């Protein structure tokens, strides 16, 4: 449990291939009390991906059922498949004072922002379009037409960077991680997010003499 009132929702978006998934996984490993939200998706698992670890892989019918039951905080169609953030798990975490990291696309992030979510919106970009293309090709899990589609989408969506509060350029992974960690830690120290009752207890109500005597 933190000394701040409620958990913080960190919303991270980036063009596909910018390295966001790796950065988010490593960030939640490095920073205590920061859990990655596991989204639901109708797309098939890629090699090496596991249900309940990378995503909850569900059928179209199951996804529709969740939409109808208002089970998503947000959801969007991305690259021809549906992706959604399960409402219950995220809200339980946040209400218990834990921070959550949402790795979602721009549509989902902008939707949450418009709904008034008091989250921290972070945009990650690769250093150039060439670097993005190279990374998408390196991944080898997507066919060439899918790579081309993702590149086109990146160019269309890049304008949404204006909606975010922070921009991190993922050139060197380690540097990007240091910056992301700094953002998380700084947001946690914001006065508006903290329970400040202890200041009064410690510095105003306590008797200064006893503090000296017991030191
Ligand atoms: P991928 O198929 O490469 O894992 O993800 C494709 C895109 O879907 C990424 O931009 C990723 O951030 C986004 N995405 C993953 N989960 C969610 C989600 O729950 N909601 C939204 N809106 N986008 C998501």
Coordinates of N, CA and C and ligand atoms in Angstrom, one line a residue:
X1 N 0.8 -1.2 0.0 CA 0.0 0.0 0.0 C 0.9 1.3 0.0
X2 N 0.5 2.2 -0.8 CA 1.2 3.5 -0.9 C 0.8 4.5 0.2
X3 N 1.6 5.6 0.3 CA 1.1 6.7 1.2 C 0.3 7.6 0.3
X4 N -0.2 7.2 -0.9 CA -1.1 8.1 -1.6 C -2.5 7.4 -1.6
X5 N -3.5 8.2 -1.9 CA -4.9 7.8 -1.6 C -5.3 6.6 -2.5
X6 N -5.2 6.8 -3.8 CA -5.7 5.8 -4.7 C -4.5 5.5 -5.7
X7 N -4.6 4.3 -6.3 CA -3.6 4.0 -7.3 C -3.6 4.9 -8.5
X8 N -2.5 5.0 -9.2 CA -2.5 5.9 -10.3 C -2.6 5.0 -11.6
X9 N -3.3 5.4 -12.6 CA -3.4 4.7 -13.8 C -2.4 5.4 -14.8
X10 N -1.4 4.6 -15.2 CA -0.4 5.1 -16.2 C -0.9 4.5 -17.6
X11 N -1.2 5.4 -18.5 CA -1.6 5.0 -19.8 C -0.5 5.2 -20.8
X12 N 0.0 4.1 -21.4 CA 1.1 4.1 -22.3 C 0.6 3.7 -23.7
X13 N 0.9 4.6 -24.7 CA 0.6 4.2 -26.1 C 1.8 4.5 -27.0
X14 N 1.8 3.8 -28.1 CA 3.0 3.9 -29.0 C 2.6 3.3 -30.3
X15 N 3.2 3.7 -31.4 CA 2.9 2.9 -32.7 C 3.4 1.5 -32.5
X16 N 2.7 0.5 -33.1 CA 3.1 -0.9 -33.0 C 4.6 -1.0 -33.5
X17 N 5.4 -1.6 -32.7 CA 6.9 -1.8 -33.1 C 7.8 -0.8 -32.4
X18 N 7.2 0.1 -31.6 CA 8.0 1.1 -30.9 C 8.7 0.6 -29.7
X19 N 8.4 -0.7 -29.3 CA 9.1 -1.3 -28.2 C 8.3 -1.1 -26.9
X20 N 7.1 -0.7 -27.0 CA 6.2 -0.4 -25.8 C 6.0 -1.6 -24.9
X21 N 5.7 -2.8 -25.5 CA 5.4 -4.0 -24.7 C 6.6 -4.4 -23.8
X22 N 7.8 -4.4 -24.4 CA 9.0 -4.7 -23.7 C 9.3 -3.7 -22.6
X23 N 9.1 -2.4 -22.9 CA 9.3 -1.3 -22.0 C 8.3 -1.4 -20.8
X24 N 7.1 -1.7 -21.1 CA 6.1 -1.8 -20.0 C 6.4 -3.0 -19.1
X25 N 6.8 -4.1 -19.7 CA 7.1 -5.3 -18.9 C 8.2 -5.0 -18.0
X26 N 9.3 -4.4 -18.5 CA 10.5 -4.2 -17.7 C 10.2 -3.1 -16.7
X27 N 9.4 -2.1 -17.0 CA 9.1 -1.1 -16.1 C 8.4 -1.6 -14.9
X28 N 7.4 -2.5 -15.1 CA 6.6 -3.0 -14.0 C 7.5 -4.0 -13.2
X29 N 8.6 -4.5 -13.8 CA 9.5 -5.4 -13.0 C 10.4 -4.5 -12.1
X30 N 10.8 -3.3 -12.6 CA 11.7 -2.5 -11.9 C 11.0 -1.7 -10.8
X31 N 9.8 -1.2 -11.0 CA 9.2 -0.3 -10.1 C 8.2 -1.1 -9.2
X32 N 8.4 -1.0 -7.9 CA 7.5 -1.8 -7.0 C 6.1 -1.2 -7.1
X33 N 5.1 -2.1 -6.9 CA 3.7 -1.7 -6.8 C 3.2 -1.1 -8.1
X34 N 3.7 -1.6 -9.2 CA 3.1 -1.1 -10.5 C 2.8 -2.3 -11.3
X35 N 1.5 -2.6 -11.5 CA 1.1 -3.8 -12.2 C 0.7 -3.5 -13.6
X36 N 1.0 -4.4 -14.5 CA 0.6 -4.3 -15.9 C -0.8 -4.8 -16.0
X37 N -1.7 -4.1 -16.6 CA -3.0 -4.6 -16.9 C -3.0 -5.6 -18.0
X38 N -3.6 -6.7 -17.9 CA -3.6 -7.7 -19.0 C -5.0 -7.5 -19.7
X39 N -4.8 -7.1 -21.0 CA -6.0 -6.8 -21.8 C -6.7 -8.1 -22.3
X40 N -7.9 -7.9 -22.8 CA -8.6 -9.0 -23.5 C -8.5 -8.7 -25.0
X41 N -8.3 -9.7 -25.8 CA -8.2 -9.5 -27.2 C -8.9 -10.7 -28.0
X42 N -9.3 -10.3 -29.2 CA -9.9 -11.4 -30.0 C -8.8 -11.9 -31.0
X43 N -7.6 -11.3 -31.0 CA -6.6 -11.8 -32.0 C -6.0 -13.1 -31.4
X44 N -5.4 -13.9 -32.3 CA -4.8 -15.1 -32.0 C -3.5 -14.9 -31.3
X45 N -3.0 -15.8 -30.4 CA -1.7 -15.6 -29.7 C -0.6 -15.7 -30.7
X46 N 0.4 -14.9 -30.6 CA 1.7 -15.0 -31.4 C 2.5 -16.1 -30.7
X47 N 3.5 -16.7 -31.5 CA 4.3 -17.7 -30.9 C 4.9 -17.1 -29.6
X48 N 4.9 -17.9 -28.5 CA 5.5 -17.5 -27.2 C 4.5 -16.8 -26.3
X49 N 3.4 -16.3 -26.8 CA 2.4 -15.6 -26.0 C 1.5 -16.6 -25.2
X50 N 1.2 -16.2 -24.0 CA 0.4 -17.1 -23.2 C -0.9 -16.4 -22.7
X51 N -2.0 -17.2 -22.6 CA -3.2 -16.7 -22.1 C -3.1 -16.3 -20.6
X52 N -3.5 -15.1 -20.3 CA -3.4 -14.7 -18.9 C -2.1 -14.1 -18.5
X53 N -1.1 -14.1 -19.5 CA 0.2 -13.5 -19.2 C 0.3 -12.3 -20.2
X54 N 0.2 -12.5 -21.5 CA 0.3 -11.4 -22.4 C -1.1 -10.8 -22.6
X55 N -2.1 -11.6 -22.8 CA -3.5 -11.2 -23.0 C -4.4 -12.3 -22.5
X56 N -5.6 -11.9 -22.3 CA -6.7 -12.9 -22.2 C -7.2 -13.1 -23.6
X57 N -6.9 -14.2 -24.2 CA -7.4 -14.4 -25.6 C -8.8 -15.0 -25.6
X58 N -9.7 -14.2 -26.2 CA -11.1 -14.6 -26.1 C -11.8 -14.7 -27.5
X59 N -12.9 -15.3 -27.6 CA -13.6 -15.4 -28.8 C -14.4 -14.1 -29.1
X60 N -14.8 -13.9 -30.3 CA -15.6 -12.7 -30.6 C -16.9 -12.6 -29.8
X61 N -17.5 -13.8 -29.6 CA -18.7 -13.8 -28.8 C -18.5 -13.4 -27.4
X62 N -17.4 -13.9 -26.8 CA -17.1 -13.6 -25.4 C -16.8 -12.1 -25.3
X63 N -16.1 -11.6 -26.3 CA -15.8 -10.1 -26.2 C -17.1 -9.3 -26.3
X64 N -18.0 -9.7 -27.2 CA -19.2 -9.0 -27.4 C -20.0 -9.0 -26.0
X65 N -20.0 -10.2 -25.4 CA -20.7 -10.4 -24.2 C -20.2 -9.4 -23.1
X66 N -18.9 -9.3 -23.1 CA -18.2 -8.4 -22.1 C -18.6 -6.9 -22.4
X67 N -18.6 -6.6 -23.7 CA -19.0 -5.2 -24.1 C -20.4 -4.9 -23.6
X68 N -21.3 -5.9 -23.8 CA -22.7 -5.7 -23.5 C -22.9 -5.5 -21.9
X69 N -22.0 -6.3 -21.2 CA -22.2 -6.2 -19.7 C -21.3 -5.1 -19.1
X70 N -20.9 -4.2 -20.0 CA -20.1 -3.0 -19.5 C -18.8 -3.5 -18.8
X71 N -18.2 -4.6 -19.2 CA -17.1 -5.1 -18.6 C -15.8 -4.4 -18.9
X72 N -15.8 -3.5 -19.8 CA -14.5 -2.8 -20.2 C -14.5 -1.4 -19.8
X73 N -13.3 -1.0 -19.3 CA -13.1 0.4 -19.0 C -13.0 1.2 -20.3
X74 N -12.4 0.5 -21.3 CA -12.4 1.0 -22.7 C -12.1 -0.2 -23.6
X75 N -12.5 0.0 -24.8 CA -12.1 -1.1 -25.8 C -12.0 -0.4 -27.2
X76 N -11.3 -1.0 -28.1 CA -11.1 -0.5 -29.4 C -10.8 -1.6 -30.4
X77 N -11.1 -1.3 -31.7 CA -10.7 -2.2 -32.7 C -9.3 -1.7 -33.3
X78 N -8.4 -2.6 -33.2 CA -7.0 -2.2 -33.7 C -6.5 -3.3 -34.6
X79 N -6.0 -2.9 -35.8 CA -5.5 -3.8 -36.8 C -6.5 -5.0 -37.0
X80 N -7.8 -4.7 -37.1 CA -8.8 -5.7 -37.4 C -9.2 -6.6 -36.3
X81 N -8.7 -6.4 -35.1 CA -9.1 -7.2 -33.9 C -9.6 -6.3 -32.8
X82 N -10.3 -6.9 -31.9 CA -10.8 -6.0 -30.7 C -9.9 -6.3 -29.5
X83 N -9.6 -5.2 -28.8 CA -8.8 -5.2 -27.6 C -9.5 -4.4 -26.5
X84 N -9.5 -4.9 -25.3 CA -10.2 -4.1 -24.2 C -9.6 -4.3 -22.9
X85 N -9.7 -3.2 -22.1 CA -9.2 -3.3 -20.7 C -10.3 -3.7 -19.8
X86 N -10.2 -4.8 -19.1 CA -11.2 -5.3 -18.2 C -11.4 -4.3 -17.0
X87 N -12.6 -3.9 -16.8 CA -12.9 -2.9 -15.8 C -12.5 -3.3 -14.3
X88 N -13.0 -4.5 -13.9 CA -13.0 -4.9 -12.5 C -11.5 -5.0 -12.0
X89 N -10.7 -5.7 -12.7 CA -9.3 -5.9 -12.2 C -8.6 -4.5 -12.0
X90 N -8.7 -3.7 -13.0 CA -8.0 -2.4 -12.9 C -8.6 -1.6 -11.7
X91 N -9.9 -1.5 -11.6 CA -10.5 -0.7 -10.6 C -10.2 -1.2 -9.2
X92 N -10.2 -2.6 -9.0 CA -9.8 -3.2 -7.7 C -8.4 -2.8 -7.3
X93 N -7.5 -2.9 -8.3 CA -6.1 -2.5 -8.0 C -6.1 -1.0 -7.5
X94 N -6.7 -0.2 -8.3 CA -6.6 1.3 -8.1 C -7.2 1.6 -6.7
X95 N -8.4 1.0 -6.4 CA -9.0 1.3 -5.2 C -8.3 0.8 -4.0
X96 N -7.4 -0.2 -4.2 CA -6.6 -0.7 -3.1 C -5.2 0.1 -3.0
X97 N -5.1 1.2 -3.8 CA -3.9 2.0 -3.8 C -2.7 1.5 -4.6
X98 N -3.0 0.6 -5.5 CA -1.9 0.1 -6.4 C -1.9 0.8 -7.7
X99 N -0.8 1.0 -8.3 CA -0.7 1.6 -9.6 C -0.8 0.6 -10.7
X100 N -1.4 1.1 -11.8 CA -1.6 0.1 -12.9 C -1.1 0.8 -14.2
X101 N -0.5 -0.1 -15.0 CA 0.0 0.4 -16.3 C -0.8 -0.2 -17.4
X102 N -1.4 0.7 -18.2 CA -2.3 0.2 -19.3 C -1.5 0.5 -20.6
X103 N -1.3 -0.6 -21.3 CA -0.6 -0.5 -22.6 C -1.7 -0.6 -23.7
X104 N -2.2 0.6 -24.1 CA -3.3 0.6 -25.0 C -3.1 1.5 -26.2
X105 N -3.9 1.4 -27.2 CA -3.7 2.2 -28.4 C -4.3 3.6 -28.2
X106 N -4.1 4.5 -29.2 CA -4.5 5.9 -29.0 C -6.0 6.1 -28.9
X107 N -6.7 5.3 -29.6 CA -8.2 5.4 -29.5 C -8.6 5.2 -28.0
X108 N -8.1 4.1 -27.4 CA -8.5 3.8 -26.1 C -8.0 4.9 -25.1
X109 N -6.8 5.4 -25.3 CA -6.2 6.4 -24.4 C -7.0 7.6 -24.5
X110 N -7.4 8.1 -25.7 CA -8.1 9.3 -25.9 C -9.5 9.2 -25.3
X111 N -10.1 8.0 -25.5 CA -11.4 7.8 -24.9 C -11.4 7.9 -23.4
X112 N -10.3 7.4 -22.7 CA -10.2 7.4 -21.3 C -10.0 8.9 -20.8
X113 N -9.2 9.6 -21.6 CA -8.9 11.0 -21.3 C -10.2 11.8 -21.4
X114 N -11.0 11.6 -22.5 CA -12.2 12.4 -22.7 C -13.2 12.0 -21.6
X115 N -13.2 10.8 -21.1 CA -14.1 10.4 -20.0 C -13.7 11.1 -18.7
X116 N -12.5 11.7 -18.7 CA -12.1 12.4 -17.4 C -11.2 11.6 -16.5
X117 N -10.7 10.5 -17.0 CA -9.8 9.7 -16.2 C -8.6 10.5 -15.7
X118 N -8.3 10.5 -14.4 CA -7.2 11.2 -13.9 C -5.9 10.4 -14.0
X119 N -5.6 10.0 -15.3 CA -4.5 9.1 -15.5 C -3.2 9.9 -15.9
X120 N -2.1 9.2 -16.1 CA -0.9 9.8 -16.6 C -0.7 9.3 -18.0
X121 N -0.8 10.1 -19.0 CA -0.8 9.7 -20.4 C 0.6 9.8 -21.0
X122 N 1.2 8.7 -21.3 CA 2.6 8.7 -21.8 C 2.6 8.2 -23.3
X123 N 3.3 8.9 -24.1 CA 3.5 8.5 -25.5 C 4.9 8.1 -25.8
X124 N 5.1 6.9 -26.4 CA 6.4 6.4 -26.7 C 6.6 6.4 -28.3
X125 N 7.7 7.0 -28.7 CA 7.9 7.0 -30.2 C 9.3 6.4 -30.5
X126 N 9.4 5.7 -31.6 CA 10.8 5.3 -32.0 C 11.5 6.5 -32.5
X127 N 12.8 6.5 -32.7 CA 13.5 7.7 -33.1 C 13.2 8.1 -34.6
X128 N 12.8 7.2 -35.4 CA 12.4 7.5 -36.8 C 11.5 6.5 -37.4
X129 N 11.0 6.8 -38.6 CA 10.1 5.9 -39.3 C 10.9 4.7 -39.8
X130 N 12.2 4.9 -40.1 CA 13.0 3.8 -40.6 C 13.3 2.8 -39.5
X131 N 13.5 3.4 -38.3 CA 13.8 2.5 -37.1 C 12.5 1.7 -36.8
X132 N 11.4 2.3 -37.0 CA 10.1 1.6 -36.7 C 10.0 0.4 -37.7
X133 N 10.2 0.7 -39.0 CA 10.1 -0.3 -40.0 C 11.1 -1.5 -39.7
X134 N 12.3 -1.1 -39.4 CA 13.3 -2.2 -39.1 C 12.9 -3.0 -37.9
X135 N 12.3 -2.4 -36.9 CA 11.8 -3.2 -35.7 C 10.7 -4.1 -36.1
X136 N 9.8 -3.6 -36.9 CA 8.6 -4.4 -37.3 C 9.1 -5.6 -38.2
X137 N 10.1 -5.4 -39.0 CA 10.6 -6.5 -39.9 C 11.3 -7.5 -39.0
X138 N 12.1 -7.0 -38.0 CA 12.8 -7.9 -37.2 C 12.0 -8.9 -36.4
X139 N 10.8 -8.4 -36.1 CA 9.9 -9.2 -35.3 C 9.5 -10.5 -36.0
X140 N 9.4 -10.4 -37.3 CA 9.2 -11.6 -38.1 C 7.9 -12.4 -37.8
X141 N 7.1 -12.0 -36.8 CA 5.9 -12.7 -36.5 C 4.7 -12.3 -37.4
X142 N 4.9 -11.1 -38.0 CA 3.8 -10.6 -38.9 C 4.2 -10.7 -40.4
X143 N 3.2 -11.0 -41.2 CA 3.5 -11.1 -42.7 C 3.7 -9.6 -43.2
X144 N 4.4 -9.5 -44.4 CA 4.8 -8.2 -44.9 C 3.6 -7.2 -45.0
X145 N 2.4 -7.7 -45.4 CA 1.3 -6.8 -45.6 C 0.9 -6.3 -44.3
X146 N 1.0 -7.1 -43.2 CA 0.7 -6.6 -41.9 C 1.7 -5.5 -41.4
X147 N 2.9 -5.7 -41.7 CA 4.0 -4.7 -41.4 C 3.6 -3.4 -42.1
X148 N 3.3 -3.5 -43.4 CA 2.9 -2.3 -44.1 C 1.7 -1.6 -43.5
X149 N 0.7 -2.4 -43.1 CA -0.5 -1.8 -42.5 C -0.1 -1.1 -41.2
X150 N 0.7 -1.7 -40.4 CA 1.1 -1.1 -39.1 C 1.9 0.2 -39.3
X151 N 2.7 0.2 -40.4 CA 3.5 1.4 -40.7 C 2.5 2.6 -41.1
X152 N 1.6 2.2 -41.9 CA 0.6 3.2 -42.4 C -0.2 3.8 -41.1
X153 N -0.5 2.9 -40.3 CA -1.3 3.3 -39.1 C -0.4 4.2 -38.2
X154 N 0.8 3.9 -38.1 CA 1.7 4.7 -37.2 C 1.8 6.1 -37.7
X155 N 1.8 6.3 -39.1 CA 1.9 7.6 -39.7 C 0.6 8.4 -39.5
X156 N -0.5 7.6 -39.5 CA -1.8 8.3 -39.3 C -2.0 8.7 -37.8
X157 N -1.5 7.9 -36.9 CA -1.8 8.1 -35.5 C -0.9 9.0 -34.8
X158 N 0.3 9.3 -35.4 CA 1.3 9.9 -34.7 C 0.9 11.3 -34.2
X159 N -0.1 11.9 -34.9 CA -0.7 13.2 -34.4 C -1.3 13.2 -33.1
X160 N -1.7 12.0 -32.6 CA -2.4 12.0 -31.3 C -1.4 12.2 -30.2
X161 N -0.1 12.3 -30.5 CA 0.9 12.6 -29.4 C 0.5 13.8 -28.6
X162 N -0.2 14.7 -29.2 CA -0.6 16.0 -28.5 C -1.5 15.8 -27.3
X163 N -2.2 14.6 -27.3 CA -3.1 14.4 -26.2 C -2.4 13.9 -25.0
X164 N -1.2 13.5 -25.1 CA -0.5 12.9 -24.0 C 0.3 13.9 -23.1
X165 N 0.7 13.5 -21.9 CA 1.4 14.5 -21.0 C 2.9 14.3 -21.1
X166 N 3.4 13.1 -21.5 CA 4.8 12.9 -21.5 C 5.1 12.2 -22.9
X167 N 6.3 12.5 -23.3 CA 6.8 11.8 -24.5 C 8.2 11.2 -24.3
X168 N 8.3 9.9 -24.6 CA 9.6 9.2 -24.4 C 10.0 8.6 -25.7
X169 N 11.2 8.9 -26.1 CA 11.7 8.4 -27.4 C 12.5 7.1 -27.1
X170 N 12.1 6.0 -27.6 CA 12.8 4.8 -27.4 C 13.9 4.5 -28.4
X171 N 15.0 5.2 -28.2 CA 16.2 4.9 -29.0 C 17.0 3.9 -28.3
X172 N 17.5 4.2 -27.1 CA 18.2 3.2 -26.3 C 17.2 2.8 -25.2
X173 N 17.0 1.5 -25.2 CA 16.0 0.9 -24.2 C 16.3 1.4 -22.8
X174 N 17.5 1.3 -22.4 CA 17.9 1.6 -21.0 C 17.5 3.0 -20.7
X175 N 17.8 3.9 -21.6 CA 17.5 5.4 -21.3 C 16.0 5.6 -21.3
X176 N 15.3 4.9 -22.2 CA 13.8 5.1 -22.2 C 13.3 4.6 -20.8
X177 N 13.8 3.5 -20.3 CA 13.4 2.9 -19.1 C 13.6 3.9 -17.9
X178 N 14.8 4.5 -17.9 CA 15.1 5.4 -16.8 C 14.1 6.6 -16.9
X179 N 13.8 7.1 -18.0 CA 12.8 8.2 -18.2 C 11.4 7.7 -17.7
X180 N 11.0 6.6 -18.1 CA 9.7 6.1 -17.7 C 9.6 5.9 -16.2
X181 N 10.7 5.4 -15.6 CA 10.7 5.2 -14.2 C 10.6 6.6 -13.5
X182 N 11.4 7.6 -14.0 CA 11.4 8.9 -13.4 C 9.9 9.5 -13.5
X183 N 9.2 9.3 -14.5 CA 7.9 9.8 -14.7 C 7.0 9.2 -13.6
X184 N 7.1 7.8 -13.4 CA 6.2 7.1 -12.4 C 6.6 7.7 -11.0
X185 N 7.8 7.8 -10.7 CA 8.2 8.2 -9.4 C 7.8 9.6 -9.1
X186 N 7.9 10.5 -10.1 CA 7.6 11.9 -9.9 C 6.1 12.0 -9.7
X187 N 5.3 11.3 -10.5 CA 3.8 11.4 -10.4 C 3.4 10.9 -9.0
X188 N 4.1 9.9 -8.4 CA 3.8 9.4 -7.1 C 4.0 10.5 -6.0
X189 N 4.9 11.4 -6.3 CA 5.2 12.4 -5.2 C 4.3 13.7 -5.4
X190 N 3.4 13.7 -6.3 CA 2.5 14.8 -6.4 C 1.6 15.0 -5.2
X191 N 1.6 16.2 -4.7 CA 0.8 16.5 -3.5 C -0.6 16.0 -3.6
X192 N -1.2 16.3 -4.8 CA -2.6 16.0 -4.9 C -2.9 14.5 -4.8
X193 N -1.9 13.7 -5.0 CA -2.2 12.2 -5.0 C -2.0 11.6 -3.6
X194 N -1.3 12.4 -2.7 CA -0.9 11.7 -1.5 C -1.9 11.9 -0.3
X195 N -1.8 11.0 0.6 CA -2.5 11.1 1.9 C -1.5 12.0 2.8
X196 N -1.9 13.2 3.1 CA -1.0 14.0 3.8 C -1.3 14.1 5.3
X197 N -2.2 13.3 5.8 CA -2.6 13.4 7.2 C -1.4 13.1 8.1
X198 N -0.5 12.3 7.7 CA 0.7 11.9 8.5 C 1.6 13.1 8.8
X199 N 1.5 14.2 8.0 CA 2.4 15.3 8.2 C 1.9 16.1 9.5
X200 N 0.6 16.2 9.6 CA 0.0 16.8 10.7 C 0.3 16.0 12.0
X201 N 0.1 14.7 11.9 CA 0.4 13.8 13.0 C 1.8 13.9 13.5
X202 N 2.7 13.9 12.5 CA 4.2 13.8 12.8 C 4.7 15.2 13.2
X203 N 4.4 16.2 12.5 CA 5.1 17.5 12.7 C 4.3 18.5 13.5
X204 N 3.0 18.3 13.6 CA 2.2 19.4 14.3 C 1.7 18.9 15.6
X205 N 1.1 17.7 15.6 CA 0.5 17.2 16.8 C 1.5 16.6 17.8
X206 N 2.6 16.1 17.3 CA 3.6 15.4 18.2 C 4.4 16.5 19.0
X207 N 4.8 16.2 20.2 CA 5.5 17.2 21.1 C 7.0 17.1 20.7
X208 N 7.5 18.3 20.4 CA 8.9 18.4 20.0 C 9.9 17.8 21.0
X209 N 9.6 18.1 22.4 CA 10.5 17.6 23.4 C 10.7 16.1 23.4
X210 N 9.5 15.4 23.3 CA 9.6 13.9 23.3 C 10.4 13.4 22.1
X211 N 10.3 14.1 21.0 CA 11.1 13.7 19.8 C 12.6 13.8 20.1
X212 N 13.0 14.9 20.8 CA 14.4 15.1 21.1 C 14.9 14.0 22.1
X213 N 14.1 13.8 23.2 CA 14.5 12.9 24.2 C 14.7 11.5 23.8
X214 N 13.8 11.1 22.8 CA 13.9 9.7 22.4 C 14.9 9.4 21.2
X215 N 15.4 10.5 20.7 CA 16.3 10.4 19.5 C 17.4 9.5 19.8
Ligands
LIG1 P1 -0.6 -6.2 -30.5 O1 -1.5 -7.0 -31.3 O2 0.7 -5.8 -31.3 O3 -0.3 -6.9 -29.2 O4 -1.3 -4.9 -30.1 C1 -1.8 -4.0 -31.0 C2 -2.3 -2.7 -30.4 O5 -3.4 -2.9 -29.5 C3 -1.2 -2.0 -29.5 O6 -1.1 -0.7 -29.9 C4 -1.7 -2.2 -28.1 O7 -1.3 -1.1 -27.3 C5 -3.2 -2.1 -28.3 N1 -3.9 -2.7 -27.2 C6 -3.6 -3.7 -26.4 N2 -4.5 -3.9 -25.5 C7 -5.4 -2.9 -25.6 C8 -6.6 -2.6 -24.9 O8 -7.0 -3.2 -23.9 N3 -7.3 -1.5 -25.4 C9 -6.9 -0.8 -26.4 N4 -7.6 0.3 -26.8 N5 -5.8 -1.1 -27.1 C10 -5.0 -2.1 -26.7

